[in-house]
Short mmCIF file of C-alpha atoms and ligand atoms in Angstrom, two decimals:
data_model
loop_
_atom_site.label_atom_id
_atom_site.label_comp_id
_atom_site.label_asym_id
_atom_site.label_seq_id
_atom_site.Cartn_x
_atom_site.Cartn_y
_atom_site.Cartn_z
CA UNK A 1 33.81 141.95 29.06
CA UNK A 2 34.71 142.51 25.18
CA UNK A 3 34.54 139.91 23.46
CA UNK A 4 38.02 140.56 21.00
CA UNK A 5 41.06 143.07 22.08
CA UNK A 6 43.53 144.13 20.37
CA UNK A 7 46.98 144.03 22.29
CA UNK A 8 49.37 147.34 20.11
CA UNK A 9 52.81 146.57 22.09
CA UNK A 10 55.63 143.87 22.10
CA UNK A 11 57.95 142.02 24.99
CA UNK A 12 57.34 142.06 27.65
CA UNK A 13 54.02 144.28 28.38
CA UNK A 14 52.29 142.02 25.36
CA UNK A 15 52.95 139.07 26.87
CA UNK A 16 51.51 140.55 30.36
CA UNK A 17 48.11 141.48 28.46
CA UNK A 18 47.68 138.45 26.88
CA UNK A 19 47.47 136.59 30.81
CA UNK A 20 45.13 139.29 31.15
CA UNK A 21 42.90 138.76 28.39
CA UNK A 22 43.32 134.86 28.88
CA UNK A 23 42.31 134.61 32.09
CA UNK A 24 39.56 137.45 31.30
CA UNK A 25 38.35 135.59 28.50
CA UNK A 26 38.91 137.24 25.93
CA UNK A 27 40.02 136.57 22.41
CA UNK A 28 43.67 138.40 21.57
CA UNK A 29 44.66 140.03 18.67
CA UNK A 30 48.45 140.39 18.01
CA UNK A 31 50.11 142.65 16.51
CA UNK A 32 53.87 142.34 15.14
CA UNK A 33 56.94 144.34 13.83
CA UNK A 34 59.51 141.98 11.33
CA UNK A 35 61.86 141.81 14.07
CA UNK A 36 59.35 140.13 16.16
CA UNK A 37 58.48 138.03 14.44
CA UNK A 38 59.74 135.37 16.08
CA UNK A 39 58.48 136.11 19.77
CA UNK A 40 56.90 133.41 21.24
CA UNK A 41 54.27 134.34 23.25
CA UNK A 42 52.79 135.14 19.31
CA UNK A 43 51.75 131.64 19.20
CA UNK A 44 49.79 132.54 22.30
CA UNK A 45 47.23 134.75 20.26
CA UNK A 46 43.73 134.36 18.85
CA UNK A 47 45.68 136.11 15.93
CA UNK A 48 48.78 137.54 15.25
CA UNK A 49 49.26 140.47 11.99
CA UNK A 50 52.65 142.08 11.01
CA UNK A 51 52.38 145.68 10.90
CA UNK A 52 55.38 146.95 9.30
CA UNK A 53 59.50 146.76 9.52
CA UNK A 54 61.76 147.01 13.04
CA UNK A 55 61.99 150.24 13.16
CA UNK A 56 58.47 151.51 15.41
CA UNK A 57 58.11 154.35 13.86
CA UNK A 58 56.99 152.08 10.99
CA UNK A 59 55.37 149.47 13.13
CA UNK A 60 54.60 149.96 16.87
CA UNK A 61 54.41 154.43 16.55
CA UNK A 62 52.02 153.98 13.41
CA UNK A 63 48.91 154.76 13.88
CA UNK A 64 46.69 154.19 10.34
CA UNK A 65 48.92 150.47 10.66
CA UNK A 66 47.35 149.52 14.18
CA UNK A 67 43.82 151.18 13.00
CA UNK A 68 43.47 149.08 9.83
CA UNK A 69 44.68 145.80 12.14
CA UNK A 70 41.72 146.32 14.09
CA UNK A 71 38.62 146.75 11.59
CA UNK A 72 40.60 143.73 10.29
CA UNK A 73 40.37 141.82 12.77
CA UNK A 74 37.24 143.66 13.87
CA UNK A 75 38.88 143.84 17.49
CA UNK A 76 36.13 146.05 20.18
CA UNK A 77 39.08 147.74 22.21
CA UNK A 78 42.73 148.18 21.60
CA UNK A 79 45.27 147.50 25.09
CA UNK A 80 47.91 149.91 24.18
CA UNK A 81 50.42 148.45 27.09
CA UNK A 82 52.69 151.23 28.45
CA UNK A 83 55.32 153.09 26.03
CA UNK A 84 54.61 153.21 22.22
CA UNK A 85 51.53 154.82 21.91
CA UNK A 86 50.17 154.04 25.47
CA UNK A 87 49.57 158.26 26.55
CA UNK A 88 48.91 159.60 22.57
CA UNK A 89 45.95 161.91 23.14
CA UNK A 90 45.56 161.38 19.36
CA UNK A 91 45.79 157.56 19.29
CA UNK A 92 42.92 157.46 21.94
CA UNK A 93 40.80 159.58 19.86
CA UNK A 94 41.36 158.12 16.98
CA UNK A 95 40.65 154.76 18.36
CA UNK A 96 37.07 156.11 20.09
CA UNK A 97 36.31 157.77 16.30
CA UNK A 98 36.47 153.98 15.64
CA UNK A 99 34.61 152.74 17.96
CA UNK A 100 36.50 150.97 19.12
CA UNK A 101 37.67 151.09 23.19
CA UNK A 102 40.76 152.55 24.16
CA UNK A 103 41.85 150.73 27.21
CA UNK A 104 42.88 153.75 29.30
CA UNK A 105 41.56 157.01 30.26
CA UNK A 106 39.27 159.54 27.79
CA UNK A 107 41.02 161.82 25.62
CA UNK A 108 40.02 163.97 27.82
CA UNK A 109 41.15 162.71 30.93
CA UNK A 110 44.31 162.38 29.18
CA UNK A 111 44.62 166.11 28.18
CA UNK A 112 44.46 166.59 31.72
CA UNK A 113 46.32 164.86 33.22
CA UNK A 114 49.05 164.36 30.79
CA UNK A 115 50.09 167.93 29.68
CA UNK A 116 52.47 168.97 32.54
CA UNK A 117 51.05 172.05 32.83
CA UNK A 118 47.92 171.30 33.15
CA UNK A 119 47.80 168.35 34.79
CA UNK A 120 49.86 170.33 37.67
CA UNK A 121 46.94 173.07 37.72
CA UNK A 122 44.56 169.94 38.25
CA UNK A 123 46.21 169.02 41.20
CA UNK A 124 46.96 172.48 43.13
CA UNK A 125 42.80 172.65 43.00
CA UNK A 126 42.68 169.05 44.25
CA UNK A 127 45.27 169.90 46.88
CA UNK A 128 47.64 168.05 45.94
CA UNK A 129 51.43 169.25 46.63
CA UNK A 130 53.47 170.30 44.12
CA UNK A 131 56.50 172.09 43.39
CA UNK A 132 56.74 176.04 43.55
CA UNK A 133 56.82 177.52 39.52
CA UNK A 134 55.12 179.23 37.15
CA UNK A 135 51.72 179.34 37.58
CA UNK A 136 51.48 177.13 33.88
CA UNK A 137 53.34 177.74 31.14
CA UNK A 138 56.37 180.80 31.32
CA UNK A 139 56.20 183.11 27.48
CA UNK A 140 58.65 185.80 29.04
CA UNK A 141 62.40 185.94 29.65
CA UNK A 142 61.93 188.72 32.75
CA UNK A 143 58.42 186.71 33.64
CA UNK A 144 60.74 183.36 34.45
CA UNK A 145 63.47 185.39 36.41
CA UNK A 146 61.53 187.38 38.74
CA UNK A 147 59.44 183.31 39.64
CA UNK A 148 63.18 182.39 39.88
CA UNK A 149 63.70 185.20 41.94
CA UNK A 150 61.05 184.26 44.34
CA UNK A 151 61.30 180.49 44.68
CA UNK A 152 64.95 180.65 44.70
CA UNK A 153 67.30 179.39 42.24
CA UNK A 154 68.83 176.01 41.19
CA UNK A 155 65.21 176.07 39.71
CA UNK A 156 64.60 173.03 36.33
CA UNK A 157 62.83 174.39 32.46
CA UNK A 158 60.61 170.91 31.89
CA UNK A 159 58.56 171.08 28.97
CA UNK A 160 54.85 170.80 28.94
CA UNK A 161 54.11 167.91 27.13
CA UNK A 162 57.86 165.76 27.59
CA UNK A 163 58.77 162.87 28.20
CA UNK A 164 61.59 160.23 29.03
CA UNK A 165 63.39 162.75 30.61
CA UNK A 166 64.09 164.73 27.37
CA UNK A 167 63.88 168.15 26.79
CA UNK A 168 64.57 169.62 31.07
CA UNK A 169 66.75 172.00 32.02
CA UNK A 170 68.76 172.79 35.69
CA UNK A 171 69.25 176.27 35.90
CA UNK A 172 71.53 177.97 38.78
CA UNK A 173 71.38 181.35 37.83
CA UNK A 174 70.14 184.62 36.01
CA UNK A 175 72.33 184.16 33.11
CA UNK A 176 71.60 180.74 32.57
CA UNK A 177 68.19 181.02 33.20
CA UNK A 178 67.55 183.20 30.84
CA UNK A 179 70.31 181.66 27.50
CA UNK A 180 68.27 178.30 28.16
CA UNK A 181 64.64 179.83 28.02
CA UNK A 182 64.52 180.29 24.61
CA UNK A 183 66.97 176.77 24.10
CA UNK A 184 64.59 174.95 25.89
CA UNK A 185 60.96 175.81 24.02
CA UNK A 186 63.01 174.97 20.52
CA UNK A 187 63.70 172.12 21.68
CA UNK A 188 60.09 171.02 23.15
CA UNK A 189 58.73 172.14 20.00
CA UNK A 190 61.02 170.15 17.71
CA UNK A 191 60.37 166.98 19.90
CA UNK A 192 56.59 166.92 20.65
CA UNK A 193 55.42 169.58 18.76
CA UNK A 194 54.58 172.00 21.23
CA UNK A 195 56.98 174.55 22.67
CA UNK A 196 55.18 175.30 25.83
CA UNK A 197 57.71 175.58 29.08
CA UNK A 198 56.84 176.07 32.51
CA UNK A 199 59.52 176.38 35.98
CA UNK A 200 59.91 174.90 39.01
CA UNK A 201 62.50 174.01 41.46
CA UNK A 202 65.03 172.52 41.09
CA UNK A 203 65.14 169.56 44.49
CA UNK A 204 69.64 168.92 44.47
CA UNK A 205 68.93 165.65 46.35
CA UNK A 206 65.29 163.50 46.34
CA UNK A 207 63.63 160.04 46.10
CA UNK A 208 61.43 159.26 44.04
CA UNK A 209 57.52 157.81 45.11
CA UNK A 210 54.67 157.43 43.08
CA UNK A 211 51.59 156.08 43.79
CA UNK A 212 49.47 153.36 41.73
CA UNK A 213 45.90 154.66 41.06
CA UNK A 214 42.54 152.98 40.00
CA UNK A 215 39.91 154.62 38.39
CA UNK A 216 36.35 153.63 37.44
CA UNK A 217 33.39 155.24 34.47
CA UNK A 218 31.24 155.31 37.86
CA UNK A 219 33.49 157.54 39.47
CA UNK A 220 34.50 155.94 42.31
CA UNK A 221 38.50 156.20 42.70
CA UNK A 222 41.29 154.06 45.31
CA UNK A 223 44.35 153.90 45.63
CA UNK A 224 46.88 151.07 45.62
CA UNK A 225 49.83 152.31 47.60
CA UNK A 226 53.05 153.23 46.61
CA UNK A 227 56.17 152.80 45.15
CA UNK A 228 59.69 153.68 45.60
CA UNK A 229 61.99 154.02 42.31
CA UNK A 230 64.33 156.13 43.92
CA UNK A 231 67.49 153.65 42.14
CA UNK A 232 67.55 154.94 38.47
CA UNK A 233 69.89 155.51 35.85
CA UNK A 234 69.92 159.17 33.65
CA UNK A 235 65.77 158.72 34.57
CA UNK A 236 65.71 155.12 34.15
CA UNK A 237 64.37 153.05 37.39
CA UNK A 238 66.38 149.69 37.79
CA UNK A 239 64.74 148.70 41.02
CA UNK A 240 61.46 149.65 42.61
CA UNK A 241 59.92 148.38 45.92
CA UNK A 242 57.01 149.01 47.87
CA UNK A 243 56.70 150.18 50.83
CA UNK A 244 59.05 153.38 50.18
CA UNK A 245 61.04 152.04 53.23
CA UNK A 246 61.91 154.73 56.15
CA UNK A 247 59.00 157.67 55.41
CA UNK A 248 56.64 158.23 57.31
CA UNK A 249 52.91 156.16 57.17
CA UNK A 250 51.13 159.65 58.02
CA UNK A 251 52.91 160.86 55.52
CA UNK A 252 52.83 158.53 52.46
CA UNK A 253 48.58 158.04 53.01
CA UNK A 254 48.19 161.64 52.75
CA UNK A 255 50.29 161.60 49.47
CA UNK A 256 48.22 158.48 48.53
CA UNK A 257 44.73 160.39 49.33
CA UNK A 258 46.10 163.53 47.78
CA UNK A 259 47.13 160.83 44.50
CA UNK A 260 43.38 159.57 44.71
CA UNK A 261 41.78 163.16 44.76
CA UNK A 262 43.17 164.27 42.09
CA UNK A 263 42.30 161.28 39.34
CA UNK A 264 38.64 161.60 41.24
CA UNK A 265 38.95 165.60 39.74
CA UNK A 266 40.40 164.75 35.86
CA UNK A 267 36.96 162.43 36.03
CA UNK A 268 39.95 159.13 35.59
CA UNK A 269 39.05 155.54 34.25
CA UNK A 270 41.92 153.30 34.30
CA UNK A 271 45.21 152.90 36.09
CA UNK A 272 47.50 155.93 36.50
CA UNK A 273 50.63 156.64 38.37
CA UNK A 274 51.07 160.23 40.00
CA UNK A 275 54.28 160.15 40.98
CA UNK A 276 56.66 162.42 43.55
CA UNK A 277 59.34 163.74 44.74
CA UNK A 278 60.36 163.63 48.11
CA UNK A 279 62.62 166.11 49.95
CA UNK A 280 65.28 164.85 52.92
CA UNK A 281 62.32 166.17 55.03
CA UNK A 282 59.80 163.92 54.18
CA UNK A 283 57.99 166.27 51.89
CA UNK A 284 56.13 165.50 49.22
CA UNK A 285 55.38 167.61 45.64
CA UNK A 286 54.44 166.03 42.61
CA UNK A 287 56.05 165.74 39.63
CA UNK A 288 53.48 164.18 36.90
CA UNK A 289 50.61 161.79 36.30
CA UNK A 290 51.84 158.29 34.06
CA UNK A 291 48.14 157.87 32.64
CA UNK A 292 48.87 154.28 31.62
CA UNK A 293 49.97 150.92 33.09
CA UNK A 294 53.52 151.38 34.84
CA UNK A 295 56.41 148.86 33.61
CA UNK A 296 56.92 147.90 37.85
CA UNK A 297 53.43 147.72 38.70
CA UNK A 298 53.51 144.14 39.45
CA UNK A 299 55.34 145.26 42.29
CA UNK A 300 52.03 146.55 43.44
CA UNK A 301 50.19 143.85 42.98
CA UNK A 302 52.24 141.48 44.98
CA UNK A 303 52.34 143.91 47.77
CA UNK A 304 48.10 143.72 46.93
CA UNK A 305 47.45 140.85 45.58
CA UNK A 306 45.44 142.51 42.77
CA UNK A 307 45.19 142.88 39.31
CA UNK A 308 46.40 146.04 37.82
CA UNK A 309 46.05 144.38 33.72
CA UNK A 310 42.56 142.63 34.20
CA UNK A 311 41.50 145.85 36.33
CA UNK A 312 42.43 148.17 33.26
CA UNK A 313 40.79 145.96 30.97
CA UNK A 314 37.37 146.17 33.15
CA UNK A 315 37.61 149.40 33.83
CA UNK A 316 37.75 149.69 30.44
CA UNK A 317 34.94 147.34 29.64
CA UNK A 318 32.94 149.68 32.19
CA UNK A 319 32.86 147.52 35.05
CA UNK A 320 32.92 148.90 38.49
CA UNK A 321 36.45 148.74 40.46
CA UNK A 322 35.34 145.46 42.28
CA UNK A 323 36.28 146.86 46.26
CA UNK A 324 36.83 149.95 48.26
CA UNK A 325 39.72 151.20 50.19
CA UNK A 326 39.79 150.10 53.25
CA UNK A 327 39.19 146.29 51.14
CA UNK A 328 43.12 146.96 49.70
CA UNK A 329 45.71 145.59 52.18
CA UNK A 330 49.15 146.42 51.79
CA UNK A 331 51.17 143.43 52.66
CA UNK A 332 54.42 142.65 53.08
CA UNK A 333 57.48 143.68 50.84
CA UNK A 334 58.26 143.63 47.22
CA UNK A 335 61.18 144.56 44.75
CA UNK A 336 61.43 144.95 41.47
CA UNK A 337 64.41 144.44 39.48
CA UNK A 338 64.89 145.55 35.73
CA UNK A 339 66.20 143.05 33.76
CA UNK A 340 68.68 145.20 30.47
CA UNK A 341 69.88 143.99 28.18
CA UNK A 342 73.01 145.81 28.50
CA UNK A 343 76.76 145.70 29.40
CA UNK A 344 76.51 147.69 32.81
CA UNK A 345 81.11 147.21 32.48
CA UNK A 346 80.86 149.48 28.69
CA UNK A 347 78.32 152.43 30.13
CA UNK A 348 75.64 149.91 29.87
CA UNK A 349 75.51 149.62 26.45
CA UNK A 350 72.98 147.90 24.73
CA UNK A 351 73.60 143.88 23.64
CA UNK A 352 70.78 142.71 21.17
CA UNK A 353 71.67 139.06 20.29
CA UNK A 354 70.68 136.10 20.45
CA UNK A 355 70.05 134.01 23.36
CA UNK A 356 70.65 130.63 23.31
CA UNK A 357 70.59 130.40 27.21
CA UNK A 358 67.61 131.04 29.37
CA UNK A 359 67.01 129.78 32.60
CA UNK A 360 64.75 131.75 35.16
CA UNK A 361 64.37 131.42 39.05
CA UNK A 362 61.47 130.47 40.63
CA UNK A 363 60.46 129.38 44.20
CA UNK A 364 58.44 130.95 47.06
CA UNK A 365 57.70 134.46 45.94
CA UNK A 366 59.57 134.56 43.44
CA UNK A 367 57.25 136.28 40.36
CA UNK A 368 59.40 136.86 36.32
CA UNK A 369 57.79 138.36 34.02
CA UNK A 370 59.32 138.29 30.56
CA UNK A 371 58.62 137.12 26.83
CA UNK A 372 62.19 135.44 26.32
CA UNK A 373 63.24 132.00 25.35
CA UNK A 374 66.06 129.46 24.50
CA UNK A 375 66.63 131.11 21.20
CA UNK A 376 64.83 134.19 21.04
CA UNK A 377 66.87 137.12 19.32
CA UNK A 378 66.35 140.93 21.03
CA UNK A 379 66.00 142.93 17.64
CA UNK A 380 67.96 146.35 18.89
CA UNK A 381 64.98 148.52 17.31
CA UNK A 382 63.17 148.60 21.22
CA UNK A 383 64.43 148.82 24.23
CA UNK A 384 66.35 146.67 25.82
CA UNK A 385 64.63 145.54 28.84
CA UNK A 386 63.94 142.04 28.05
CA UNK A 387 62.22 140.71 31.78
CA UNK A 388 61.80 141.60 35.17
CA UNK A 389 62.34 140.08 38.02
CA UNK A 390 59.39 140.57 41.47
CA UNK A 391 59.88 139.21 44.60
CA UNK A 392 57.78 139.14 47.56
CA UNK A 393 58.26 138.99 51.23
CA UNK A 394 56.87 139.29 54.73
CA UNK A 395 59.31 142.07 55.33
CA UNK A 396 62.14 143.82 53.14
CA UNK A 397 64.55 142.33 54.69
CA UNK A 398 63.68 138.52 53.46
CA UNK A 399 62.39 140.39 50.30
CA UNK A 400 66.25 141.14 50.14
CA UNK A 401 67.31 137.70 50.22
CA UNK A 402 64.91 136.16 47.84
CA UNK A 403 66.29 138.84 45.59
CA UNK A 404 69.58 137.29 45.79
CA UNK A 405 68.74 134.18 45.97
CA UNK A 406 66.67 134.69 42.90
CA UNK A 407 69.44 136.42 40.89
CA UNK A 408 71.81 133.68 41.63
CA UNK A 409 69.02 131.35 39.55
CA UNK A 410 69.38 133.03 36.70
CA UNK A 411 70.90 131.47 33.91
CA UNK A 412 71.18 134.18 30.42
CA UNK A 413 73.77 133.74 27.72
CA UNK A 414 75.51 134.52 25.72
CA UNK A 415 73.97 138.02 26.24
CA UNK A 416 74.86 140.41 28.79
CA UNK A 417 72.55 141.71 30.92
CA UNK A 418 72.27 143.57 34.49
CA UNK A 419 71.83 140.99 36.23
CA UNK A 420 75.58 141.17 38.15
CA UNK A 421 74.24 144.91 38.59
CA UNK A 422 71.66 143.77 40.97
CA UNK A 423 73.40 141.19 42.57
CA UNK A 424 75.72 144.03 43.87
CA UNK A 425 73.19 145.92 44.33
CA UNK A 426 71.35 143.16 46.61
CA UNK A 427 74.69 143.58 48.99
CA UNK A 428 74.90 147.47 48.75
CA UNK A 429 75.19 148.73 52.09
CA UNK A 430 72.81 151.95 51.26
CA UNK A 431 70.20 150.25 49.65
CA UNK A 432 70.29 147.86 52.30
CA UNK A 433 69.38 150.65 54.55
CA UNK A 434 67.02 151.54 52.50
CA UNK A 435 65.98 155.91 51.84
CA UNK A 436 69.09 155.55 49.05
CA UNK A 437 68.10 159.03 46.29
CA UNK A 438 67.75 159.25 42.92
CA UNK A 439 71.56 159.94 42.28
CA UNK A 440 72.64 157.36 44.34
CA UNK A 441 72.83 154.67 41.46
CA UNK A 442 75.43 157.16 39.53
CA UNK A 443 76.86 157.93 41.99
CA UNK A 444 77.99 154.68 42.83
CA UNK A 445 78.36 153.67 39.22
CA UNK A 446 81.58 156.94 38.88
CA UNK A 447 82.97 156.19 42.45
P1 ADP B 501 59.54 162.74 32.24
O1 ADP B 501 58.41 162.72 31.67
O2 ADP B 501 61.08 163.83 30.84
O3 ADP B 501 59.94 161.83 33.16
P2 ADP B 501 59.28 163.69 34.84
O4 ADP B 501 58.79 165.37 35.49
O5 ADP B 501 58.78 163.03 35.33
O6 ADP B 501 59.32 163.72 33.25
O7 ADP B 501 60.81 164.07 35.11
C1 ADP B 501 61.83 163.14 34.98
C2 ADP B 501 62.80 163.73 36.07
O8 ADP B 501 63.82 164.60 36.35
C3 ADP B 501 62.68 163.05 37.46
O9 ADP B 501 62.58 161.90 38.00
C4 ADP B 501 63.28 164.19 38.29
O10 ADP B 501 65.04 163.23 38.05
C5 ADP B 501 63.95 165.09 37.55
N1 ADP B 501 63.36 165.70 37.98
C6 ADP B 501 62.11 166.56 37.30
N2 ADP B 501 62.05 167.70 38.24
C7 ADP B 501 62.19 167.48 39.06
C8 ADP B 501 62.35 168.92 40.02
N3 ADP B 501 61.27 170.10 40.20
N4 ADP B 501 63.47 168.52 40.56
C9 ADP B 501 64.57 167.69 40.70
N5 ADP B 501 64.63 167.34 40.29
C10 ADP B 501 63.89 167.12 38.97
#
């Protein structure tokens, strides 16, 4: 096991990694920006190093400052969490050059699965279902038009290096496709430093279902079942749950096994998520692979009794997976509600600022992952998520009851949060029935 780990992240995920390190008996080095100097979790670290001003570009995204801190503190590994540098292959490679273990996949595996075109190619070989579309990058307008004619409109143009829902364009006919292609390429080049784009069939209505997978450095891989993350706004997930309600179990099992095959094919070590869209006939198509731990990993931890963060560290340290596929049992139902510092009545405007009151719920089957304490000021520079409520119960209905009970216990003030929205959703007939599609929340909010 590592002796000392640097956490190249902030907020709730920094605290989550601290908790895993403590239980593994590993020393912790936190880096923080000036805007996070008062973050309560820094007290739990063995050492905290300021790496620059609030804006992420000058701190959490600044590779040289993070590597300098790692060298000064003599750490043997870096955990990137999610966001920031977690999916940056250059950062992973620099860590390697500096003889610091990057807790995540090798730069090669990240290159194969983190790039959408390459991931699709590998998926096709591993017999993972993908959207019909271009076989790799499209360069010529005529080529794009030909493919679109074959698969049928609407189609979507996506950047191979894309992320965060950016750089995608839906085209309903040849005219829009021709004009959008060059624009998409330029946009991708400017945003991601890689102008490669591809096209695939666009599904008007779908559910987002993803599979949690783990691979080790000894060629073993397992899946930890699925999560349904269809409750989204502007491609941002709001609620995640497991199992996916109302989906044929056989179909899901097939997809889970396919996802495991994919990470094996990529020689992938670490935690990853294979994301799929599912159409209304329960056909699955792979969207992309996230080569890191995800925000919603606790949902899976609750239903499988695993600790994905600890496992990510153990795998990086070279330990084999401690279980086989048949040892992993899915139990009950878990739901996660993301608590964001946003005003749902004002178009989800972020509401940074001081939190005077913070009382989090507890009791059976309730977990709150948050770095907040009374007196904490939410800085304006970062994501507005301030915590996650995760509930677990025997079945979905009981989990919803539990979520409502826990949401009611929350006392947060004076800033606005998404708790009210979650309370409404837990009473929403379509959500309670289960199986809403990825545009449901936006339709509900527009109504
Ligand atoms: P990113 O990496 O930018 O998040 P994804 O490939 O994961 O990009 O796509 C983000 C979202 O865009 C999906 O969750 C879905 O809502 C929509 N989307 C992407 N591809 C398709 C598609 N082929 N059909 C329908 N919706 C799509």
